[in-house]
Coordinates of C-alpha atoms in Angstrom, one line a residue:
Chain A
D1 CA 105.5 91.0 94.3
G2 CA 105.6 94.5 94.4
G3 CA 106.2 95.9 98.1
I4 CA 107.5 98.0 100.5
T5 CA 110.6 96.6 103.0
Q6 CA 111.4 98.0 106.0
S7 CA 114.6 97.2 107.8
P8 CA 115.4 95.8 110.7
K9 CA 112.2 94.6 112.4
Y10 CA 113.7 95.4 115.4
L11 CA 116.2 97.9 116.3
F12 CA 118.2 98.5 119.7
R13 CA 120.3 101.3 120.0
K14 CA 122.4 102.8 123.0
E15 CA 121.3 106.7 124.2
G16 CA 122.4 108.8 122.1
Q17 CA 123.6 107.0 119.0
N18 CA 122.2 108.2 115.9
V19 CA 120.3 105.2 113.9
T20 CA 119.2 105.1 110.3
L21 CA 115.9 103.4 109.8
S22 CA 115.9 101.5 105.9
C23 CA 112.7 101.7 104.0
E24 CA 112.7 100.7 100.1
Q25 CA 109.9 100.1 97.9
N26 CA 109.4 98.5 94.3
L27 CA 105.8 99.7 93.5
N28 CA 106.8 102.9 91.8
H29 CA 105.0 105.3 94.1
D30 CA 106.4 108.8 94.1
A31 CA 105.2 109.3 97.3
M32 CA 106.9 108.0 100.7
Y33 CA 106.0 108.9 104.4
W34 CA 107.5 107.9 108.1
Y35 CA 105.2 107.8 110.9
R36 CA 105.7 107.2 114.2
Q37 CA 103.3 105.0 116.8
D38 CA 103.1 104.9 120.4
P39 CA 101.8 102.0 122.3
G40 CA 98.3 102.7 122.2
Q41 CA 98.6 105.6 120.3
G42 CA 97.8 106.6 116.8
L43 CA 99.7 107.5 113.7
R44 CA 102.0 110.9 114.0
L45 CA 103.7 111.8 110.4
I46 CA 107.2 112.7 111.0
Y47 CA 108.3 113.2 107.3
Y48 CA 107.1 112.6 103.7
S49 CA 108.3 113.0 100.6
Q50 CA 106.4 113.5 97.1
I51 CA 109.2 113.5 94.9
V52 CA 112.9 112.3 94.5
N53 CA 115.2 115.0 96.1
D54 CA 112.5 117.0 98.1
F55 CA 110.8 116.3 101.4
Q56 CA 108.9 118.3 103.9
K57 CA 108.4 117.9 107.5
G58 CA 105.4 116.6 109.2
D59 CA 104.0 117.0 112.7
I60 CA 106.6 115.8 114.9
A61 CA 110.1 116.0 112.6
E62 CA 112.1 117.4 115.4
G63 CA 114.8 114.9 115.8
Y64 CA 114.7 113.2 113.2
S65 CA 116.1 113.4 109.4
V66 CA 115.6 112.1 105.6
S67 CA 116.9 111.7 102.6
R68 CA 115.4 110.8 99.2
E69 CA 118.2 110.7 96.3
K70 CA 116.2 107.6 95.0
K71 CA 112.5 107.2 94.0
E72 CA 112.7 103.6 95.7
S73 CA 114.2 104.7 99.1
F74 CA 113.5 106.9 102.1
P75 CA 115.7 106.5 104.6
L76 CA 114.8 108.1 108.1
T77 CA 117.7 109.0 110.7
V78 CA 116.9 109.3 114.3
T79 CA 119.4 111.4 115.9
S80 CA 120.5 111.8 119.5
A81 CA 118.4 115.2 119.5
Q82 CA 115.5 113.2 119.4
K83 CA 114.2 113.1 123.3
N84 CA 112.3 109.6 123.2
P85 CA 113.1 107.8 120.4
T86 CA 111.8 104.5 121.7
A87 CA 108.9 103.7 119.4
F88 CA 107.5 101.7 116.6
Y89 CA 107.9 103.3 113.2
L90 CA 106.5 102.7 109.9
C91 CA 107.0 103.9 106.4
A92 CA 104.7 103.9 103.4
S93 CA 104.2 104.8 100.2
S94 CA 101.6 105.9 97.8
G95 CA 101.3 106.5 93.9
I96 CA 98.9 108.6 91.6
N97 CA 95.5 106.8 92.5
Y98 CA 96.7 107.0 96.1
G99 CA 96.1 104.0 98.5
Y100 CA 98.6 103.7 101.2
T101 CA 101.0 100.8 101.2
F102 CA 102.7 100.7 104.4
G103 CA 105.9 98.3 105.4
S104 CA 105.7 96.1 108.4
G105 CA 107.3 98.4 110.9
T106 CA 110.9 99.2 112.8
R107 CA 110.5 98.8 116.2
L108 CA 113.1 101.0 118.0
T109 CA 114.4 100.5 121.7
I110 CA 116.9 102.3 123.3
V111 CA 118.9 101.2 125.7
Chain B
G1 CA 92.1 121.6 109.3
N2 CA 91.0 118.4 108.2
S3 CA 90.4 115.6 111.3
V4 CA 89.0 112.3 111.4
T5 CA 87.4 111.2 114.8
Q6 CA 87.4 107.6 116.1
M7 CA 85.7 105.9 118.4
E8 CA 87.8 105.4 121.7
G9 CA 88.9 101.6 122.4
P10 CA 89.0 98.8 123.4
V11 CA 85.7 97.3 122.0
T12 CA 85.0 94.0 123.0
L13 CA 82.9 91.2 121.6
S14 CA 82.3 88.0 121.4
E15 CA 82.5 85.8 118.5
E16 CA 79.6 86.3 115.9
A17 CA 78.4 89.9 117.5
F18 CA 77.4 92.4 115.4
L19 CA 80.1 95.0 115.2
T20 CA 80.2 99.1 114.2
I21 CA 83.1 101.4 114.8
N22 CA 82.1 104.9 114.6
C23 CA 84.4 107.0 112.3
T24 CA 83.0 111.0 111.5
Y25 CA 85.4 113.6 109.8
T26 CA 85.6 117.5 109.0
A27 CA 87.3 118.4 105.7
T28 CA 87.3 120.6 103.1
G29 CA 86.9 119.4 99.6
Y30 CA 86.0 115.8 98.8
P31 CA 87.7 113.7 100.3
S32 CA 88.5 110.1 99.8
L33 CA 87.8 107.6 102.9
F34 CA 89.5 104.3 103.8
W35 CA 89.5 102.0 106.6
Y36 CA 92.8 100.2 107.7
V37 CA 93.6 97.3 109.9
Q38 CA 96.5 96.8 111.8
Y39 CA 97.4 93.2 113.3
P40 CA 99.8 93.1 116.2
G41 CA 103.3 93.8 115.5
E42 CA 102.2 94.8 111.8
G43 CA 102.0 97.6 110.0
L44 CA 98.8 98.8 108.4
Q45 CA 96.6 97.1 105.8
L46 CA 94.1 98.6 103.8
L47 CA 90.7 97.2 104.4
L48 CA 88.1 99.2 102.2
K49 CA 87.8 102.5 100.7
A50 CA 85.1 105.0 99.0
T51 CA 85.9 107.6 97.0
K52 CA 82.5 109.8 97.2
A53 CA 79.3 109.8 98.5
D54 CA 77.1 107.3 99.3
D55 CA 79.8 105.1 98.1
K56 CA 80.1 101.7 100.2
G57 CA 83.3 99.9 100.2
S58 CA 83.6 96.6 101.2
N59 CA 86.1 93.6 101.6
K60 CA 86.0 89.8 104.3
G61 CA 82.5 90.8 105.4
F62 CA 83.6 94.8 106.4
E63 CA 81.3 97.4 105.2
A64 CA 81.4 101.3 105.4
T65 CA 79.0 104.3 103.7
Y66 CA 80.6 107.4 102.8
R67 CA 78.1 109.6 104.2
K68 CA 78.5 113.2 103.1
E69 CA 75.1 114.4 105.3
T70 CA 76.6 113.2 108.3
T71 CA 80.4 113.5 107.7
S72 CA 80.3 109.8 108.7
F73 CA 82.5 106.4 107.4
H74 CA 81.3 103.7 110.3
L75 CA 83.0 100.9 109.8
E76 CA 80.5 97.6 110.0
K77 CA 80.2 93.3 109.8
G78 CA 77.5 91.4 110.5
S79 CA 79.3 88.7 112.5
V80 CA 82.7 89.2 113.7
Q81 CA 85.6 86.2 114.2
V82 CA 88.3 85.9 116.6
S83 CA 90.8 86.8 113.7
D84 CA 89.1 90.0 113.4
S85 CA 91.0 91.4 116.7
A86 CA 93.2 94.1 115.6
V87 CA 93.3 98.0 115.7
Y88 CA 91.4 99.7 112.9
F89 CA 92.0 103.1 111.7
C90 CA 89.7 105.3 109.7
A91 CA 91.7 107.7 107.2
L92 CA 90.7 110.5 104.6
S93 CA 92.8 112.2 101.7
D94 CA 91.8 115.4 100.7
Q95 CA 92.5 115.4 96.8
D96 CA 91.7 119.3 96.5
A97 CA 94.9 119.4 98.8
G98 CA 96.6 118.2 95.1
T99 CA 98.9 115.7 98.1
Y100 CA 98.9 112.3 99.0
K101 CA 98.8 112.4 102.6
Y102 CA 96.4 111.0 104.2
I103 CA 94.9 112.0 107.7
F104 CA 94.5 109.2 110.0
G105 CA 92.1 108.6 113.3
T106 CA 93.5 107.7 116.4
G107 CA 92.6 103.8 115.6
T108 CA 90.3 101.7 117.8
R109 CA 91.4 98.6 118.8
L110 CA 88.3 95.4 118.7
K111 CA 89.0 92.0 120.8
V112 CA 87.1 89.3 120.0
L113 CA 86.2 86.6 122.7
A114 CA 85.6 83.0 121.7

């Protein structure tokens, strides 16, 4: 079955460490996205990519970095520059006929 | 810029009650409209969509009609169940922008009591 996989589901890191969240899709979608969700809040766009080797900043890109070396993969790195990284992170992809498909999310906790 | 406004939650209903969650939008061009649902600890799932004015999207007993004259896309269900308890997000995609990027509302939490 086609889908989008985020791993791990839960992630704990010490303050000051960089951490990379994985997102893989086998839907052959061109576009991929990273969103952050805080408790009781909506979705805020971090980065998005519409094509391999290209990506754009979203609304809250500071303290995050991404790469898009393969169509299937769009990893997100949360750097030590991100002041408040504890949150639920959602990856999504979409194809030419639009319609987002979301992963099941990664809950990152900084301890 | 484009935006989506949803009614604030939480919305608390008894089982078998009628549900309405309001959504209005501001957009240039001719957006497609969507409702997504998020169950606790999970990602968002597409619930229904409408791609042009007067279209009605429907799925699992939920319905929403694309009203261009009132710029609205309200979600309705005639009889809610406890299993419908979730957060519901309204979203739009502006096709004229040539991008796949969506704009989401802030979400409305629904709690259905047995």
